[in-house]
XYZ file of C-alpha atoms in Angstrom:
682
model
C 142.255 103.977 99.367
C 139.936 101.267 98.118
C 135.561 101.560 98.748
C 134.851 98.786 97.114
C 134.736 95.854 99.357
C 134.013 97.837 102.259
C 130.974 96.673 104.408
C 129.726 100.385 104.228
C 126.113 100.631 105.736
C 123.363 101.109 103.129
C 122.879 105.447 102.799
C 119.115 105.269 101.696
C 118.577 103.349 104.964
C 118.656 105.954 107.781
C 115.559 108.061 106.190
C 113.671 104.927 105.733
C 114.565 103.880 108.832
C 113.275 107.259 110.721
C 110.067 107.112 108.790
C 110.249 109.256 106.267
C 110.395 107.749 103.270
C 108.049 109.408 101.183
C 106.113 106.633 99.120
C 103.689 106.833 96.451
C 100.997 107.774 98.832
C 102.120 109.960 101.073
C 102.104 111.779 98.109
C 98.486 112.276 98.225
C 97.236 114.119 100.614
C 95.059 116.826 99.072
C 94.331 115.043 95.087
C 90.965 114.065 94.691
C 91.086 110.346 95.141
C 90.425 108.240 91.039
C 88.309 104.565 91.750
C 87.587 102.149 89.311
C 85.550 100.084 88.428
C 86.227 96.896 87.764
C 84.676 93.370 85.596
C 83.347 90.982 87.991
C 83.707 88.375 85.501
C 86.409 86.857 83.253
C 83.987 86.714 80.076
C 81.591 88.798 78.315
C 79.939 91.770 75.976
C 79.658 94.798 77.857
C 75.698 96.119 77.773
C 75.718 99.255 79.356
C 77.413 100.946 81.543
C 75.000 103.300 83.776
C 75.428 105.767 87.079
C 72.824 108.172 88.745
C 73.488 111.393 86.775
C 74.801 113.059 89.291
C 78.172 110.316 89.262
C 80.242 111.948 86.508
C 82.242 108.490 85.310
C 85.531 108.422 83.288
C 84.274 105.722 80.518
C 86.028 104.315 76.856
C 83.837 106.790 75.296
C 85.007 109.873 77.385
C 88.085 109.545 77.052
C 87.962 109.622 72.992
C 91.234 108.586 71.187
C 93.212 108.235 74.052
C 95.139 104.685 72.126
C 95.371 101.722 74.028
C 98.701 99.499 74.922
C 99.527 97.492 71.918
C 103.449 96.510 72.480
C 104.952 94.628 70.161
C 107.992 92.823 68.588
C 109.313 92.894 65.110
C 108.530 89.069 64.442
C 105.918 86.968 62.447
C 105.287 84.705 64.543
C 103.895 87.295 67.312
C 100.365 88.525 67.098
C 100.090 91.962 68.567
C 97.263 93.029 70.821
C 95.664 95.473 71.805
C 94.653 96.668 75.468
C 91.771 98.992 76.191
C 92.816 101.170 78.285
C 88.868 101.211 79.498
C 86.619 97.934 78.122
C 84.224 99.099 76.200
C 82.859 96.489 74.253
C 84.447 92.845 76.209
C 86.070 92.067 79.085
C 88.002 89.651 79.006
C 89.310 89.386 82.915
C 87.786 89.581 85.867
C 89.442 93.058 87.218
C 90.098 95.006 84.578
C 88.912 98.219 84.564
C 85.555 99.356 82.485
C 85.376 102.732 84.060
C 86.426 105.056 86.795
C 85.069 108.075 89.068
C 86.646 110.509 90.769
C 86.149 112.478 94.525
C 87.186 114.737 96.909
C 87.681 111.497 98.958
C 89.140 107.599 99.070
C 85.567 106.721 100.834
C 84.312 108.721 98.337
C 85.830 107.212 95.429
C 84.438 103.901 96.935
C 80.778 104.590 97.414
C 80.242 106.875 93.758
C 81.951 103.075 92.640
C 79.315 101.374 93.464
C 77.537 103.312 92.462
C 77.900 102.694 89.073
C 76.122 99.252 87.418
C 77.773 97.754 85.062
C 75.818 94.535 83.046
C 77.511 92.579 81.226
C 76.433 89.376 78.868
C 78.591 86.215 80.339
C 80.474 84.135 78.258
C 82.538 80.546 78.544
C 86.375 81.986 79.911
C 88.754 80.237 78.812
C 91.214 80.129 82.034
C 92.928 77.175 81.696
C 96.450 76.504 78.910
C 93.904 72.990 77.787
C 91.322 75.434 77.330
C 92.770 77.697 75.432
C 93.968 75.267 73.312
C 91.387 73.221 72.264
C 90.119 72.871 68.872
C 86.536 74.303 69.438
C 88.161 76.446 72.049
C 86.444 80.583 72.265
C 89.363 82.853 70.689
C 90.680 85.424 73.025
C 91.577 88.022 70.326
C 90.166 87.051 66.668
C 93.435 87.827 65.631
C 94.810 85.246 67.646
C 94.527 81.601 65.591
C 94.821 78.662 68.723
C 94.722 81.690 71.240
C 98.489 81.330 70.277
C 100.368 84.528 70.316
C 103.594 84.052 70.330
C 104.348 80.335 68.401
C 108.931 80.140 69.298
C 110.523 77.416 67.301
C 114.069 76.423 67.831
C 115.919 72.996 66.132
C 118.869 71.668 65.150
C 120.146 69.528 62.562
C 120.319 66.209 64.289
C 117.936 66.127 67.598
C 116.391 63.109 65.283
C 118.945 60.869 65.512
C 120.384 61.738 68.621
C 117.255 61.209 70.207
C 117.282 58.051 69.113
C 120.477 56.671 69.395
C 119.642 57.218 72.950
C 120.026 54.872 75.223
C 118.182 56.361 77.959
C 115.167 59.231 76.988
C 113.638 60.554 80.149
C 110.735 62.315 79.285
C 107.772 63.533 81.940
C 105.858 67.158 82.085
C 106.116 69.571 84.179
C 103.836 72.446 86.102
C 104.367 76.026 87.201
C 101.468 77.210 89.463
C 100.082 80.998 88.302
C 101.717 83.103 91.426
C 101.348 87.521 91.712
C 104.160 89.051 92.496
C 102.384 90.873 96.135
C 104.730 93.852 96.794
C 103.942 95.298 100.278
C 103.689 98.766 98.523
C 100.426 98.372 96.091
C 100.970 100.390 92.307
C 100.369 104.470 93.185
C 99.602 106.920 90.997
C 99.368 110.671 91.838
C 99.522 113.637 88.678
C 100.264 116.560 89.722
C 98.749 119.877 86.946
C 100.479 121.877 86.958
C 98.573 125.510 85.113
C 101.767 127.542 84.773
C 103.072 124.917 81.689
C 100.457 123.024 81.522
C 102.725 120.076 82.281
C 102.019 116.820 84.305
C 104.269 115.147 86.441
C 103.312 111.460 87.666
C 104.692 110.297 90.632
C 104.465 106.514 90.774
C 105.440 104.147 92.005
C 107.354 102.527 88.654
C 110.195 100.202 88.159
C 110.520 102.491 85.355
C 109.859 105.931 84.245
C 111.517 106.555 80.959
C 109.066 104.333 79.753
C 106.264 104.215 81.910
C 106.377 108.627 80.206
C 106.906 107.358 76.710
C 104.495 104.383 76.639
C 101.421 107.446 78.302
C 102.929 110.115 76.439
C 102.106 107.677 73.917
C 98.709 106.085 74.301
C 97.404 110.082 75.263
C 99.292 111.715 71.755
C 101.158 114.317 73.470
C 104.781 114.634 73.479
C 106.723 113.584 76.768
C 107.340 116.932 77.568
C 104.887 117.393 78.436
C 104.700 115.536 81.142
C 107.161 114.273 84.031
C 107.713 110.718 85.406
C 108.809 110.828 89.305
C 109.943 107.765 90.783
C 109.745 108.329 94.720
C 110.759 105.397 96.723
C 109.210 102.037 95.443
C 108.460 99.310 98.584
C 108.546 96.142 95.970
C 108.406 95.895 92.119
C 109.784 92.588 91.697
C 108.535 92.938 87.901
C 104.795 93.650 88.402
C 105.825 97.558 88.220
C 107.740 97.095 84.889
C 105.081 97.108 82.735
C 102.865 100.623 81.667
C 98.963 100.480 83.154
C 95.936 101.357 82.365
C 95.449 103.043 85.463
C 98.127 105.581 84.876
C 96.949 106.315 81.760
C 93.808 107.528 83.396
C 95.024 109.285 86.003
C 97.504 111.481 84.083
C 94.634 112.126 81.226
C 92.206 113.398 84.180
C 94.934 115.339 85.562
C 95.058 116.743 81.850
C 91.144 117.117 82.051
C 90.561 118.227 85.492
C 93.066 120.809 85.799
C 93.733 119.379 89.254
C 95.946 116.887 91.297
C 94.597 112.922 91.378
C 95.687 110.546 92.406
C 95.136 106.154 92.185
C 96.093 104.724 95.318
C 95.825 100.693 94.599
C 94.173 98.258 97.771
C 95.690 94.540 98.772
C 92.245 93.458 96.180
C 93.159 95.032 93.824
C 96.126 94.229 93.296
C 96.268 90.418 94.036
C 92.820 90.627 91.106
C 93.848 93.091 88.703
C 97.455 93.416 88.705
C 100.633 91.399 86.353
C 100.711 87.785 87.442
C 103.546 85.372 85.801
C 104.830 81.758 85.743
C 101.964 79.812 84.769
C 103.887 77.661 82.370
C 103.495 74.026 81.270
C 106.734 72.308 79.278
C 106.768 68.159 78.233
C 110.728 67.504 78.668
C 112.502 64.864 76.767
C 116.011 64.140 77.456
C 118.270 61.275 75.705
C 121.429 60.061 78.034
C 123.830 57.822 76.448
C 125.609 55.005 78.512
C 128.100 57.395 80.278
C 124.578 59.788 81.224
C 125.326 62.223 79.754
C 123.196 64.535 77.822
C 123.072 64.421 73.796
C 119.636 65.647 73.157
C 116.838 67.915 74.759
C 113.301 68.373 73.348
C 111.280 70.517 75.493
C 108.839 69.835 72.263
C 105.186 71.764 71.673
C 104.221 71.641 75.269
C 106.124 74.492 76.703
C 103.739 77.081 76.647
C 102.332 80.111 79.491
C 99.449 81.014 80.090
C 99.523 84.537 79.278
C 97.347 86.158 79.963
C 94.563 88.675 78.251
C 97.060 90.996 76.972
C 100.832 91.744 76.742
C 102.489 94.262 78.856
C 104.122 96.811 78.063
C 107.555 96.609 76.281
C 108.441 93.396 76.593
C 105.613 92.204 75.475
C 103.950 88.208 76.114
C 106.834 86.865 74.899
C 109.232 86.857 77.563
C 108.916 84.391 79.354
C 108.314 82.170 76.517
C 110.788 82.906 74.473
C 113.456 82.966 77.380
C 112.346 79.455 78.140
C 113.228 78.358 74.541
C 116.490 80.640 74.818
C 118.071 79.647 78.039
C 116.255 75.853 78.970
C 119.879 73.929 78.310
C 120.944 76.422 81.900
C 124.085 75.699 83.006
C 124.154 71.770 80.962
C 126.361 71.420 77.590
C 123.019 70.746 75.577
C 124.386 69.287 72.023
C 121.630 68.602 70.348
C 117.898 70.868 70.604
C 114.667 71.729 69.486
C 112.009 73.332 71.333
C 108.725 74.681 70.710
C 107.641 78.069 73.437
C 103.513 78.924 73.164
C 102.131 82.203 74.169
C 98.685 81.687 74.825
C 96.254 83.951 75.428
C 93.277 83.042 78.835
C 90.870 84.669 80.288
C 92.869 85.593 83.033
C 94.707 88.794 84.211
C 98.387 90.205 82.131
C 101.722 88.502 82.848
C 103.860 90.484 83.102
C 108.052 90.082 84.335
C 108.794 88.590 87.901
C 111.551 88.218 89.220
C 113.894 85.726 87.485
C 111.407 85.722 84.069
C 111.031 81.545 83.715
C 114.014 81.020 85.097
C 113.155 78.960 87.841
C 110.730 76.644 85.993
C 113.270 76.256 83.578
C 115.699 75.564 85.965
C 113.656 73.003 88.076
C 112.522 70.822 85.648
C 116.343 71.006 84.346
C 116.965 69.790 87.143
C 114.373 67.422 87.817
C 115.343 66.037 84.549
C 119.125 65.307 85.853
C 117.629 63.667 89.049
C 115.674 61.308 86.461
C 118.185 60.013 84.856
C 120.410 59.500 87.726
C 117.552 57.059 88.813
C 117.176 55.569 85.515
C 121.547 55.032 84.749
C 121.961 53.886 88.217
C 124.055 56.505 88.967
C 124.640 59.021 92.081
C 122.919 62.792 91.644
C 125.882 64.368 92.043
C 127.948 62.436 89.520
C 124.685 63.173 86.289
C 126.168 66.463 86.843
C 129.365 66.932 86.816
C 129.824 64.835 83.763
C 127.258 67.724 81.912
C 127.984 70.861 83.389
C 129.580 73.644 81.340
C 133.535 73.530 82.350
C 135.300 75.614 80.024
C 134.998 79.535 79.633
C 134.053 81.324 77.113
C 131.113 78.864 76.109
C 128.019 79.324 73.871
C 125.203 77.225 74.126
C 123.254 75.764 71.295
C 121.023 77.997 71.053
C 123.691 80.600 70.911
C 123.950 82.654 74.809
C 127.550 83.223 75.608
C 128.529 82.082 79.552
C 131.210 84.369 80.267
C 133.033 82.761 83.225
C 131.667 80.935 85.770
C 131.582 78.245 88.454
C 129.123 76.030 88.074
C 131.350 72.386 89.189
C 133.211 74.189 91.633
C 130.074 76.077 93.059
C 128.365 72.157 93.265
C 132.059 70.152 94.609
C 131.681 73.612 97.155
C 128.629 72.841 98.045
C 129.201 68.878 98.843
C 132.316 69.864 101.237
C 130.019 71.127 103.704
C 127.873 68.082 103.386
C 128.443 64.868 104.169
C 126.401 62.967 101.071
C 127.238 60.057 101.677
C 126.210 60.019 105.853
C 122.371 61.418 104.389
C 122.673 58.442 102.561
C 122.865 55.188 104.914
C 121.028 57.053 107.430
C 118.249 57.940 104.581
C 118.806 53.536 104.008
C 118.145 53.312 108.197
C 114.716 56.131 107.930
C 113.282 53.852 105.378
C 113.524 50.751 107.328
C 111.529 52.562 110.346
C 108.741 54.018 107.813
C 111.062 57.802 108.235
C 111.171 59.203 104.820
C 114.179 61.398 103.707
C 115.087 63.266 101.377
C 117.646 64.677 98.961
C 117.582 67.763 96.967
C 120.091 69.540 94.948
C 120.077 72.558 92.170
C 122.559 74.154 90.233
C 121.763 76.657 88.076
C 123.404 79.129 85.668
C 121.535 82.438 85.712
C 121.814 85.515 82.639
C 121.530 88.758 84.227
C 122.461 91.980 83.521
C 121.658 91.855 79.099
C 122.394 94.892 76.856
C 120.657 95.821 73.818
C 122.443 92.947 71.931
C 120.142 90.974 74.506
C 117.571 92.755 73.760
C 117.450 92.664 70.205
C 117.690 88.750 69.162
C 114.411 89.192 70.892
C 113.555 91.598 68.431
C 112.073 93.955 70.251
C 110.612 97.459 68.804
C 111.436 99.158 71.849
C 114.673 97.434 72.266
C 116.312 97.834 76.033
C 119.352 97.203 77.042
C 122.513 100.298 77.303
C 122.455 102.644 80.917
C 124.025 106.237 80.334
C 125.173 107.820 83.065
C 126.138 112.270 83.680
C 128.466 112.822 86.744
C 128.774 116.933 87.126
C 131.075 117.863 90.219
C 130.165 121.456 91.327
C 132.070 123.995 91.963
C 132.091 123.078 96.088
C 133.857 119.758 94.798
C 130.842 117.548 95.222
C 129.921 115.659 92.781
C 125.946 115.033 91.493
C 126.106 111.031 89.371
C 122.749 111.151 87.517
C 121.562 107.714 86.157
C 118.304 106.579 84.314
C 118.412 103.230 86.315
C 116.092 103.406 88.961
C 116.622 101.896 92.693
C 113.778 100.335 94.207
C 114.981 99.470 97.429
C 118.575 97.661 96.289
C 120.489 99.300 98.062
C 122.394 101.065 94.325
C 123.080 104.778 95.759
C 125.384 102.975 97.630
C 127.419 100.852 95.982
C 127.904 103.548 93.269
C 128.715 105.957 94.977
C 131.641 103.014 96.308
C 132.505 102.168 93.012
C 133.107 106.330 91.248
C 134.655 107.408 94.832
C 137.247 104.136 94.417
C 137.212 105.189 90.529
C 137.672 109.060 91.115
C 139.977 109.593 94.001
C 137.320 111.483 96.075
C 134.955 109.640 99.346
C 131.569 107.824 98.343
C 130.267 109.973 100.926
C 130.836 113.043 98.109
C 128.775 111.057 96.175
C 124.860 111.534 95.693
C 123.604 110.161 93.090
C 120.442 111.034 91.259
C 117.482 108.925 90.933
C 114.028 107.796 89.032
C 112.749 111.318 87.765
C 112.827 111.686 84.218
C 113.573 115.445 83.937
C 116.974 114.689 86.481
C 117.984 111.768 85.075
C 118.438 110.439 81.573
C 116.899 108.933 79.409
C 117.598 104.871 81.113
C 115.994 101.566 81.693
C 114.995 101.477 85.145
C 115.445 98.015 87.072
C 115.195 94.706 86.268
C 117.100 91.390 84.810
C 119.132 91.467 87.495
C 120.977 94.847 85.244
C 121.607 98.059 87.556
C 125.586 97.560 88.501
C 126.025 95.333 85.761
C 125.040 98.336 83.091
C 124.621 100.972 85.149
C 127.595 100.173 87.642
C 129.696 100.241 84.099
C 129.001 103.005 82.668
C 129.377 104.872 86.424
C 133.505 103.196 85.830
C 134.326 104.216 82.652
C 132.427 108.609 83.241
C 134.412 108.955 86.342
C 137.510 106.990 84.769
C 136.321 110.266 82.134
C 136.465 112.706 85.556
C 139.285 112.180 86.963
C 141.657 112.836 83.878
C 139.903 115.922 83.482
C 140.363 116.365 87.131
C 144.226 115.821 86.873
C 144.266 117.967 83.858
C 143.300 120.338 86.323
C 145.554 119.491 88.508
C 148.132 118.945 86.474
C 148.578 123.067 86.121
C 147.617 123.895 89.435
C 151.231 121.948 90.718
C 153.168 122.666 87.734
C 153.169 119.207 86.636
C 152.392 117.018 83.973
C 148.731 115.685 84.333
C 150.568 111.644 84.039
C 152.385 112.459 87.450
C 148.964 113.429 89.326
C 147.669 110.629 91.162
C 144.179 111.140 92.699
C 143.361 109.995 96.480
C 141.049 110.451 99.464
C 139.823 113.626 98.062
C 143.755 115.250 97.029
C 145.099 115.404 93.884
C 149.151 115.005 94.199
C 152.155 114.386 91.966
C 153.524 111.284 92.821
C 156.494 111.316 94.986
C 156.084 114.570 96.459
C 154.226 115.725 99.566
C 152.931 118.788 96.863
C 149.500 118.356 96.649
C 145.200 120.143 96.222
C 142.393 119.344 97.785
C 139.917 118.321 95.121
C 137.321 120.828 95.895
C 139.385 123.801 94.946
C 140.095 122.285 92.012
C 136.892 122.180 91.739
C 136.310 125.692 92.677
C 139.224 127.089 90.401
C 137.825 125.525 86.842
C 134.479 127.192 87.671
C 135.462 130.641 88.709
C 139.413 130.618 86.783
C 137.605 128.869 83.968
C 139.567 130.528 81.603
C 142.403 129.197 83.313
C 141.169 125.573 82.358
C 141.073 125.335 78.321
C 141.496 121.999 77.375
C 137.973 121.130 79.218
C 136.225 124.226 78.265
C 133.706 122.525 76.377
C 132.844 119.808 79.609
C 134.046 121.482 83.108
C 134.155 119.499 85.414
C 131.408 116.908 83.682
C 131.364 113.535 81.869
C 128.481 111.302 79.813
C 129.901 107.429 79.342
C 127.563 104.599 77.700
C 127.397 100.887 78.735
C 125.882 98.445 76.311
C 127.187 94.999 77.990
C 125.960 92.054 76.364
C 125.467 90.022 79.672
C 126.784 88.243 82.059
C 126.259 85.028 83.899
C 125.773 83.894 88.541
C 125.641 80.773 89.066
C 125.127 78.620 92.337
C 125.047 75.297 93.864
C 121.599 74.947 96.429
C 121.179 71.029 98.370
C 118.736 70.335 101.453
C 118.373 67.895 103.663
C 114.988 67.369 104.326
C 111.843 64.454 105.447
C 108.656 63.870 104.566
C 106.072 62.669 105.973
C 103.802 60.847 103.020
C 100.152 60.732 104.214
C 100.629 64.552 104.937
C 102.894 65.816 102.133
C 104.761 67.922 105.344
C 107.886 68.919 103.915
C 110.749 69.627 106.888
C 113.247 70.873 106.033
C 116.133 69.714 108.274
C 118.727 71.267 105.708
C 119.742 73.945 102.957
C 123.387 74.920 101.653
C 123.530 76.964 99.357
C 126.941 78.132 97.716
C 126.300 81.324 95.338
C 129.382 82.248 93.010
C 128.252 85.830 92.878
C 132.427 87.152 91.470
C 133.215 90.331 93.586
C 131.339 92.101 96.190
C 130.756 95.872 96.174
C 129.388 96.078 99.899
C 129.963 92.684 101.468
C 126.825 94.841 103.684
C 124.359 94.230 101.417
C 125.104 90.928 100.623
C 124.877 89.757 103.949
C 121.662 91.785 103.489
C 119.775 89.617 100.798
C 121.675 86.467 102.637
C 118.887 88.023 105.476
C 116.054 87.589 103.261
C 116.476 90.990 101.530
C 114.568 89.881 98.606
C 116.120 92.903 96.311
C 120.076 93.192 96.840
C 120.077 90.941 93.716
C 121.454 92.852 91.060
C 123.558 95.451 94.000
C 125.342 93.398 95.593
C 128.077 92.149 94.117
C 129.417 92.258 89.897
C 128.331 88.966 89.520
C 131.477 88.860 87.451
C 133.832 85.425 89.317
C 136.939 87.808 90.190
C 138.786 84.884 92.341
C 138.529 81.031 93.176
C 135.816 80.518 94.993
C 137.011 79.781 98.388
């Protein structure tokens, strides 16, 4: 019986659909409410912070020895900067927290916050890349010359000669405006102090519970054992809920200081203004092509710049987006010679964090624009120039050292163009042009590196290097299995998908498996959910642990059935001797293993449990998008006529989750499939 590939309804859904899901805000009943006083200006010196005597406020002075947040990279081109938990000398962006108040109710806390007066000597802020890079620009941080927090470079020896010899050189600037994640559930925290143990349990809308615990413990100067972090249901993360934020530190500090329960639930305005932003990026791209339309050299030049805002985000730092751009810009194309310089530029704007795809939407759009411009310049069809430049042999090591495992870059494109009739569209396009109507064809072929392990992050020289996942499987005396994972799902159906994988590997049914995640007391140290990694890495660890547990069950079954363990098969919750009808239920094996353990010395040390760690290099998914549009050249309105996507998603663990993603679910990507191509495209 195979469970992988079945469209099982998600086990997570009934609770949510019945309104029984418990999000962070649902846990705030009876808590004292924390409210922040934020900077109304982008840059300036704090002169005074005052409140009436009856309004107790928390300021940087009150926090005392609490350390700032200071994420690091171990590289000479990176400048670490410290983000204070509460601003005390200067403010560096609108929305930066300066003080906090606590009240018994949300409305009362709001009223108290409005009674706090902050006097700031406002200064002219540096907001845009041009302002921040101007020769006479004010410095956001004194340590960062030219407001540059990271300045990474890469160059192959032959790039200058390749561009000089190129038949055509295409050059342009591509700009991506700043974006915000805007999850349906804003950020929030409920910190509960336990007077018996002195511990605090923090329930927070986070993608990285263990890293959140590490970060808070470090800045508060406490051991991690004094803090438990739980991620309950999370209503969307998209990267914004990865980093450590000052508000969570204050919530835990206040719970410890006041020996009570403290809740902070971000409102929508706070989320838009003060939550991490993304994608404020500009690339000046230059590509050289030979007479046959093949790319001979690529040069993003000095303007591959990212406006990273006022501070670095913990733990990935502000380098996450510029470094991704520098290394992954070639995408699915063969680039023999390459030169790039990518900078993270500080400004008096909200800090930047990873956001779905981290730089790849920007660099993909830039590369596809390069292909279209080159096709026009060389008189080639937009399809043909891609045929001549896409990677076709695998594995393939890119010019920057990225290893592409098996993919279908050309196959996906050819499959897409079979669905649409490009020749017929071109004819119709010309006819419409004569009538004053403007039709356009858009095409994008991309490859996305997903599920990166420690090798990928170590290449960035991150002081905190994420990547591996550890899974613990424990079968109880009733035969029910608990899988404890370090990854922390937030709506993508991960628990159902992992249950299907484990069930197939062991030979039991998915409804006999519970996946435990998002609780630092109950799950092994892990890195959470990001980078489309959950099924790739947690799934790999689950398969390894399940294979070990299956062998331990076979040992017990062999002894029970007086057969060699190698002759035991397990299927549908029953172990039996191969080729016979002699068998025993798995739940009976579990009971015997616990209650008659003296009979099974081979598993005396482990019992019916298994632990495995998986740490891959990573893998790639790929797709081709083709769209027909009509553009009103007077108003700029774009009408989509047809949009076709062919995506090589690998083996579908749960087709229903894949269909849910196609219907618009934003989080299904990293658990719908393994992201490895298993079979030829249809």
